[in-house]
Coordinates of C-alpha atoms and ligand atoms in Angstrom, one line a residue:
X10 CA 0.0 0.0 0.0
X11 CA 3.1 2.5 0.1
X12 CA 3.7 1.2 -3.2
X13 CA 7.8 0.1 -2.8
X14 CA 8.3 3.6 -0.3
X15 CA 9.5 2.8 2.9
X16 CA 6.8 5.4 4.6
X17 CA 3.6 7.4 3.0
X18 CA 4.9 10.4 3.7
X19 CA 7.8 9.7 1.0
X20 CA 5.4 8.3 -1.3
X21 CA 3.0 11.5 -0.8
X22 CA 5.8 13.7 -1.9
X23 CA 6.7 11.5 -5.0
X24 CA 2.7 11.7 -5.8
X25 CA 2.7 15.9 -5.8
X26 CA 3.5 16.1 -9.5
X27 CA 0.7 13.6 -10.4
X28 CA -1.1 15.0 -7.5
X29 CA -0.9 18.9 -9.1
X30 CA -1.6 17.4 -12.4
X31 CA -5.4 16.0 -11.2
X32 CA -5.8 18.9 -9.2
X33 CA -6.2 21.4 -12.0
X34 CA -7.3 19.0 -14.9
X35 CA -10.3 20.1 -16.4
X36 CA -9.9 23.5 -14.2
X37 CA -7.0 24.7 -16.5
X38 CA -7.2 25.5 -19.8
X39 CA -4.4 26.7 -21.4
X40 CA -4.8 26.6 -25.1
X41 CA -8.4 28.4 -24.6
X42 CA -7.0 30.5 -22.4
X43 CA -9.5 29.8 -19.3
X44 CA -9.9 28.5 -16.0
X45 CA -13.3 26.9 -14.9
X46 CA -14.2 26.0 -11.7
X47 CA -17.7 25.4 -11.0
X48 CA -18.0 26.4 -7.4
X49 CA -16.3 30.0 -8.1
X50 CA -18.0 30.2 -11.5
X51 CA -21.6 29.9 -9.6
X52 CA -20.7 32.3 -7.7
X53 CA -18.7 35.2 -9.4
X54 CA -20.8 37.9 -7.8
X55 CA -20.1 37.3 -4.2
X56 CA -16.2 36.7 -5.2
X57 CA -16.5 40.1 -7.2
X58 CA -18.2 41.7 -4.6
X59 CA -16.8 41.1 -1.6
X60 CA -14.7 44.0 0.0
X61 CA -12.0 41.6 1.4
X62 CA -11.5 37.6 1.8
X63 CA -10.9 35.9 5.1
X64 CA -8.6 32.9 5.0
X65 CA -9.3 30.2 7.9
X66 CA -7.4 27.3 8.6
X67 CA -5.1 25.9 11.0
X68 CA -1.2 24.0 10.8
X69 CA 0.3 23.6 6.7
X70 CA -3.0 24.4 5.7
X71 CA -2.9 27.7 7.2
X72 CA 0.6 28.0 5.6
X73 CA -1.2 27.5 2.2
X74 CA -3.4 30.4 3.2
X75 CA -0.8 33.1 4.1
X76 CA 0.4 31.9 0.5
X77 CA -2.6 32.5 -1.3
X78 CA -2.5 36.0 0.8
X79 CA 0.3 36.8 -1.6
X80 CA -1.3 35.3 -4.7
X81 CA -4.8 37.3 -4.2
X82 CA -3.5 40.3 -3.3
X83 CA -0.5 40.1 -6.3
X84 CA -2.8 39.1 -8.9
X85 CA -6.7 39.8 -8.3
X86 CA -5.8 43.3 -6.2
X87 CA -8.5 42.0 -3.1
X88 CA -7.1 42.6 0.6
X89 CA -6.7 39.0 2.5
X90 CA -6.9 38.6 5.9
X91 CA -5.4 34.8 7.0
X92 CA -6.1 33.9 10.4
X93 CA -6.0 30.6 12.6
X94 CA -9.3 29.3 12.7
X95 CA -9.1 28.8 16.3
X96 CA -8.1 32.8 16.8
X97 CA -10.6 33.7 14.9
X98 CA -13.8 32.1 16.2
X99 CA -13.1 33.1 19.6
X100 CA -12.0 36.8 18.9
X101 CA -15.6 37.9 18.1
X102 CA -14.3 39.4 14.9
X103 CA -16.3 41.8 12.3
X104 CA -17.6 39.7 9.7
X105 CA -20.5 41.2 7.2
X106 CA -22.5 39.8 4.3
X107 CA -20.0 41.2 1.9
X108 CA -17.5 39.3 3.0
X109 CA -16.4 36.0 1.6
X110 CA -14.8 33.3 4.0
X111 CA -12.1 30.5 2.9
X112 CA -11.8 27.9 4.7
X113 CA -8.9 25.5 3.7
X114 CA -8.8 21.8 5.4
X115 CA -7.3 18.6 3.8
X116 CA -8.7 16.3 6.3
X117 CA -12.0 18.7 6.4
X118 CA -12.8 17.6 9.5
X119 CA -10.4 20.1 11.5
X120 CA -12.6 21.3 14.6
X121 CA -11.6 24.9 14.8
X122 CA -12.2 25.3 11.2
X123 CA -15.2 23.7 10.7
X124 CA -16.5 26.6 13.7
X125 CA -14.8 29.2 12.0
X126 CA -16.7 28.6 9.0
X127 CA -19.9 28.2 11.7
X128 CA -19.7 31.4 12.6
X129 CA -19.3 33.1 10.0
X130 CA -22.0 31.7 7.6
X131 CA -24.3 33.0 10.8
X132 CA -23.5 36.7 10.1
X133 CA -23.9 36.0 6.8
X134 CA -20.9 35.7 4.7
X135 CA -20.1 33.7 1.9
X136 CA -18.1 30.7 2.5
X137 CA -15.8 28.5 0.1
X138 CA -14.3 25.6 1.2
X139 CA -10.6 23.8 0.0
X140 CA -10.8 20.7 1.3
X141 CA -9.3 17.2 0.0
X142 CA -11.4 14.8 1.8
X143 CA -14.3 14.9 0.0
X144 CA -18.2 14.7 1.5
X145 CA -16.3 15.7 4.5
X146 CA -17.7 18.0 7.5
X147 CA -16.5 21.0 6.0
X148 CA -17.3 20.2 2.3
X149 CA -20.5 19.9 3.4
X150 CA -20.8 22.8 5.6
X151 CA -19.4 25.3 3.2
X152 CA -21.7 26.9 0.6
X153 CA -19.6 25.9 -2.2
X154 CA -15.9 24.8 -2.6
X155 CA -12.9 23.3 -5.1
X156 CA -11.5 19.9 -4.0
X157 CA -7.7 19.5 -4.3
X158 CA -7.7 16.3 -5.8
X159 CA -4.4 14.9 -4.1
X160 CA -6.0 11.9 -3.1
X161 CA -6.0 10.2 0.5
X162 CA -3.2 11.9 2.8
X163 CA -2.2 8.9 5.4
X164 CA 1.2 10.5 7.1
X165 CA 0.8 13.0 9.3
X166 CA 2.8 15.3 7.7
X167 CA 1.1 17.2 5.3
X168 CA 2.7 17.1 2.0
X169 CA 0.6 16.8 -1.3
X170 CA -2.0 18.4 0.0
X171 CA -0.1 21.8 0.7
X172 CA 0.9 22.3 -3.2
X173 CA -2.7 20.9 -4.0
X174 CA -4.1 24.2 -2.0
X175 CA -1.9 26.4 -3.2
X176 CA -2.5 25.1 -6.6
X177 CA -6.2 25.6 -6.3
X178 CA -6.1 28.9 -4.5
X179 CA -3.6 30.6 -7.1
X180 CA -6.2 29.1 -10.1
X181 CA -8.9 30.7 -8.1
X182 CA -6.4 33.8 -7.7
X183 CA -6.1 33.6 -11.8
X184 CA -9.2 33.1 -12.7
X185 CA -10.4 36.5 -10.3
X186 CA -7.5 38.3 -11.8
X187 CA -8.6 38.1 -15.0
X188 CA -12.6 38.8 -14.4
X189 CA -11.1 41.9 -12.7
X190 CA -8.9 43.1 -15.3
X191 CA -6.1 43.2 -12.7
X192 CA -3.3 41.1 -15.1
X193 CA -2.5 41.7 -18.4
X194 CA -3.4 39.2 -20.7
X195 CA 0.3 38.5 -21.1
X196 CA 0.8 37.6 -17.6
X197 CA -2.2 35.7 -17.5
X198 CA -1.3 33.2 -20.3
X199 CA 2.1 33.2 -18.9
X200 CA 1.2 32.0 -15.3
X201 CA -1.2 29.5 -17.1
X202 CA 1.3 28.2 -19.2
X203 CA 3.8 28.2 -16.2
X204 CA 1.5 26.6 -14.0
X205 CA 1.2 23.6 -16.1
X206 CA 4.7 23.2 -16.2
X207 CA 4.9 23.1 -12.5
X208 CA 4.0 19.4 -12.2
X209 CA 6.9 18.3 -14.5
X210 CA 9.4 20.6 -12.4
X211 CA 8.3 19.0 -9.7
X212 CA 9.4 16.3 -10.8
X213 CA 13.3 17.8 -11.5
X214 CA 13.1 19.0 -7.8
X215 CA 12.5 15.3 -6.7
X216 CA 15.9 15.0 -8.3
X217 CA 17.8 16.7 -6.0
X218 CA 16.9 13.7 -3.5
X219 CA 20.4 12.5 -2.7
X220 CA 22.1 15.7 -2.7
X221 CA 19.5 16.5 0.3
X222 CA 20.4 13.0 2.0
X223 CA 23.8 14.3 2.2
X224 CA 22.9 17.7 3.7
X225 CA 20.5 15.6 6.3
X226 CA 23.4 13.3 7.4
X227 CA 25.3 16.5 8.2
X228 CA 22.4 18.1 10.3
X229 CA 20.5 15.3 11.9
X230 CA 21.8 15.6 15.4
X231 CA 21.5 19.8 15.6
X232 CA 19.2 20.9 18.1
X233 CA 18.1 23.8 16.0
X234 CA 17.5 25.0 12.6
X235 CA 16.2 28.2 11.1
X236 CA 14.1 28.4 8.3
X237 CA 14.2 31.5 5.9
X238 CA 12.0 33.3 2.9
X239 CA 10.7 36.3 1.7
X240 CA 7.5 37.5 -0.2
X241 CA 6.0 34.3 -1.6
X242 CA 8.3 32.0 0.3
X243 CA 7.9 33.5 3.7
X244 CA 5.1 30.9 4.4
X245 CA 7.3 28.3 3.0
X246 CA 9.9 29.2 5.3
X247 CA 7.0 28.5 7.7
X248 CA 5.9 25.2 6.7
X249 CA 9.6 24.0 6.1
X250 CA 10.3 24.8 10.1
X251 CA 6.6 23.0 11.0
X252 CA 7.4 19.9 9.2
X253 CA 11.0 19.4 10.3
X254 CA 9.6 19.9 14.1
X255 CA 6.6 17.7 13.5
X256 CA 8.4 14.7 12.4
X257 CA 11.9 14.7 13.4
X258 CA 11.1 16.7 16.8
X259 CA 13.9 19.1 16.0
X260 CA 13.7 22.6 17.5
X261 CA 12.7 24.8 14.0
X262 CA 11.6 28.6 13.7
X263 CA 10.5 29.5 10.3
X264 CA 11.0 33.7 9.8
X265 CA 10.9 36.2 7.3
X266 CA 14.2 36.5 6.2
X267 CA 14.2 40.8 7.3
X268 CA 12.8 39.6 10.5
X269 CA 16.3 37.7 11.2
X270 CA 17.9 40.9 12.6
X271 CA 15.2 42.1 14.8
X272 CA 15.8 38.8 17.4
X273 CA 16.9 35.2 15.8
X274 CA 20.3 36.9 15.0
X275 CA 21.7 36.1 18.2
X276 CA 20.9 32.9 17.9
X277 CA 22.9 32.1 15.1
X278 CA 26.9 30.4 15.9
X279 CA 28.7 27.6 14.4
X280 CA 26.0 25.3 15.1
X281 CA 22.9 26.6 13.6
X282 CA 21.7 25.6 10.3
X283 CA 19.6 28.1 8.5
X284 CA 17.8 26.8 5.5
X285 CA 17.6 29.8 3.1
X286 CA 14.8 30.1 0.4
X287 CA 16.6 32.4 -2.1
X288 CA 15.0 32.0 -5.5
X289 CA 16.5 34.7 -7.7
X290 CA 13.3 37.0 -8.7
X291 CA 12.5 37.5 -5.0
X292 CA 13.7 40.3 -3.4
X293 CA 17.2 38.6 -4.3
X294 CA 19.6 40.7 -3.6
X295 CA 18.4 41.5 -0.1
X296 CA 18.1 37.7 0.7
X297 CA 21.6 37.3 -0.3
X298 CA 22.7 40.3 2.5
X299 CA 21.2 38.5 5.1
X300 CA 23.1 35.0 4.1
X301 CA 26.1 37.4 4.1
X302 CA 25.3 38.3 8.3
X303 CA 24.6 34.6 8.8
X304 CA 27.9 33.5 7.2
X305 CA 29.9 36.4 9.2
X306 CA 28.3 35.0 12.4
X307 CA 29.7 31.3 11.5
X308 CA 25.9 30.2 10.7
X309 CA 25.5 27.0 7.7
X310 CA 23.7 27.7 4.9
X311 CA 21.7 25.6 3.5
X312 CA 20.0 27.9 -0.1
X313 CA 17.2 26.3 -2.0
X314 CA 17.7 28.3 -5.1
X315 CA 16.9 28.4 -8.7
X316 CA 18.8 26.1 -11.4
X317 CA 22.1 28.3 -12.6
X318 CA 22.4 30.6 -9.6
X319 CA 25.6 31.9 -8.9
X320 CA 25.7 34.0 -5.9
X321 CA 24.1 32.0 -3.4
X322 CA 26.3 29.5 -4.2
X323 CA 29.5 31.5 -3.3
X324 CA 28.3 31.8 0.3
X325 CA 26.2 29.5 0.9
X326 CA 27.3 25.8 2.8
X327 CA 25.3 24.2 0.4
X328 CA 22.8 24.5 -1.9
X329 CA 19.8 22.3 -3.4
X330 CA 18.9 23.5 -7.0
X331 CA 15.1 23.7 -8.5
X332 CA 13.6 24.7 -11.7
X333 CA 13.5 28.1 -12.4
X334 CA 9.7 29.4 -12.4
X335 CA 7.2 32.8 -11.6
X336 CA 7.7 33.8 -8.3
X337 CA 4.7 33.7 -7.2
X338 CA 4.3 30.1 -8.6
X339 CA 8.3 29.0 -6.5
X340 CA 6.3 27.8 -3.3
X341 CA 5.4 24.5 -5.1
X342 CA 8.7 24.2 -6.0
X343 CA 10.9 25.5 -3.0
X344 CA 8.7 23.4 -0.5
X345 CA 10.1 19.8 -2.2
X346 CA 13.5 19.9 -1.2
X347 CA 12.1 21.1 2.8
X348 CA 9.6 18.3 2.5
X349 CA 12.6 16.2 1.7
X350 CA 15.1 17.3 4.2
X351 CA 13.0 16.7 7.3
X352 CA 11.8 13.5 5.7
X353 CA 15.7 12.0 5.4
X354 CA 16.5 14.0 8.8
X355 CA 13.3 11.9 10.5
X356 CA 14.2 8.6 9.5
X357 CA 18.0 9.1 10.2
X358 CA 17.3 10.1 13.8
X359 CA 15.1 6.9 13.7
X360 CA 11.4 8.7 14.4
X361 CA 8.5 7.3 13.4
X362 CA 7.6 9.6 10.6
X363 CA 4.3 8.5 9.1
X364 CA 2.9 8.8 12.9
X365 CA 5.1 11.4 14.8
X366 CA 4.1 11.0 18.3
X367 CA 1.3 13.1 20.1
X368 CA 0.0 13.7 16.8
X369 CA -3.4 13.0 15.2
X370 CA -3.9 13.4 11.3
X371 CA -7.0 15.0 11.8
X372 CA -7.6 17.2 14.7
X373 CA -11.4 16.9 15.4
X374 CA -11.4 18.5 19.2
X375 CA -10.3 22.0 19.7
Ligands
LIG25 O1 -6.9 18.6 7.8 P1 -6.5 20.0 8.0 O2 -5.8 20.6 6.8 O3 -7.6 20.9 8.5 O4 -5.4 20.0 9.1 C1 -4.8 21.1 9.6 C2 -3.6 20.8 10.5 O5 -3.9 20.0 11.6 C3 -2.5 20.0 9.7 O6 -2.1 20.7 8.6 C4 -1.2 19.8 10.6 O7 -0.6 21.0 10.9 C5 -0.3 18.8 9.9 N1 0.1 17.8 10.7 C6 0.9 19.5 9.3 O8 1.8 18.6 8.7

């Protein structure tokens, strides 16, 4: 059943390209130049209309959120507020009738989310649900909603169906943009075009495999590890740090990488590995200045960057390459080789990674 892979999570990150692939088929369409999905179709008004969109969710899938934060705001020009579901139902917030609520959940059965989305539909906004799980609690509950198709998710660690989400949101993201007029046609075919390339340079990413077995032999015994990005790969950084704590119970922050010198600076020495997410179109040149403080305070660098970079790679410990793409399209790409490192780092330290201990896959009490 983990068809020849020694866990499910390894085989869940080997399935994201086929995985992306199902997830947009029959949504994308490239050659006509459209994206069609029912449940946003239906409901183009209230997505038109609303004055702002609220993003619920809780753990990766929140991380998928504060990604499509990027991705609306970049793209369709609406304000996006991301919140923890269990923040939000419990902070009374302002919710109207013009706003519309997202609510992303592989599992769908998360219990903050599922009140989250409770509450809200009772002051009257709109609410769309991501989900993977399908006729599950919050599929049902949500007015209407886009499945990822990544198929079932067994190991705890969430791994397919982060890029599902975020390939989902950004086609939602797209397809907005371009009722909105906020994109030129230019960029619009381009993302399209690039975003059905994205399953093949997935692929090339999964390449990099035994490259990041190396860099996990070096690093499986530190007690810490800082995880780094900017823009678009801020919540990468994020998810990077969750997963490597989740599974291999290793002591991660995830930060945005300007953030490093108000605090987690003095934390770096000899012994801390920072993993740095410096793809070249994102704020580039800035992200290499703060690899330049780490490396004058001792600190290994570990840079995911793109194919044929040249600067990171003068400074940098080591560095795992991935397919060049759009920047705000580089968070499927950038979260393989983190997927991959805490996955080699988990089983080297001998933890059990498809069930990490005190962990549930679903979290169905608050
Ligand atoms: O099923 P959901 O997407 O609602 O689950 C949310 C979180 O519990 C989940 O993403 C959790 O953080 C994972 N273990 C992360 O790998």
């Amino acid at each position: 059943e983990k068809g020849g892979y020694d866990h499910f999570m390894l085989k869940e990150i080997y399935e994201q390209p086929k995985a992306i692939r199902d997830t947009y088929r029959g949504r994308l369409l490239r050659e006509q130049g459209l994206i069609k999905m029912a449940g946003v179709e239906d409901n183009m008004k209230k997505f038109l209309n609303a004055d702002r969109i609220l993003i619920v969710a809780c753990g990766t899938s929140w991380h998928a959120g504060l990604v499509a934060e990027y991705v609306f705001e970049s793209f369709a020009r609406v304000p996006v507020e991301v919140e923890y579901a269990s923040e939000f139902r419990y902070r009374d917030p302002i919710i109207t009738d013009k706003d519309v609520l997202i609510a992303i959940s592989q599992s769908g059965e998360t219990a903050d989310t599922l009140a989250a989305i409770k509450l809200a539909k009772s002051k009257g906004a709109f609410v769309f649900g991501v989900c993977n799980v399908v006729g599950s609690s919050i599929s049902r509950e949500t007015h209407a909603g886009a499945y990822t198709h990544a198929g079932p998710e067994i190991g705890v660690a969430s791994t397919k169906a982060f890029t599902t989400q975020i390939t989902v949101l950004t086609l939602i993201a797209l397809r907005l943009a371009r009722a909105k007029g906020t994109m030129t046609s230019s960029e619009y075919r381009t993302h399209l075009l690039e975003l059905e390339l994205i399953p093949e340079k997935v692929e090339r990413a999964l390449e990099s495999d035994s490259t990041i077995k190396e860099i996990a032999a070096i690093y499986k015994d530190s007690p810490n590890c800082l995880y780094l990005g900017r823009g678009y790969n801020f919540p990468v950084a994020l998810e990077g740090a969750l997963k490597l704590k989740e599974i291999s119970y290793i002591h991660a922050e995830g930060y945005p990488a300007a953030e490093m010198k108000h605090g987690p600076i003095a934390l770096i020495d000899e012994q801390m590995p920072v993993v740095v997410i410096a793809t070249r179109k994102g704020h580039y040149e800035k992200v290499v200045s703060n690899i330049q403080e780490i490396k004058s305070r001792k600190g290994k660098i570990i840079g995911i960057v793109f194919e044929g970079d040249t600067e990171v790679k003068g400074l940098a410990d080591h560095v795992i390459e991935i397919p060049e793409t759009e920047e705000a399209l580089s968070p499927l790409l950038t979260t393989i080789p983190l997927q991959l490192l805490s996955y080699h780092i988990a089983v080297m330290r001998d933890c059990n990674v498809d069930q990490p201990r005190n962990l549930a896959k679903s979290v169905t009490v608050e």
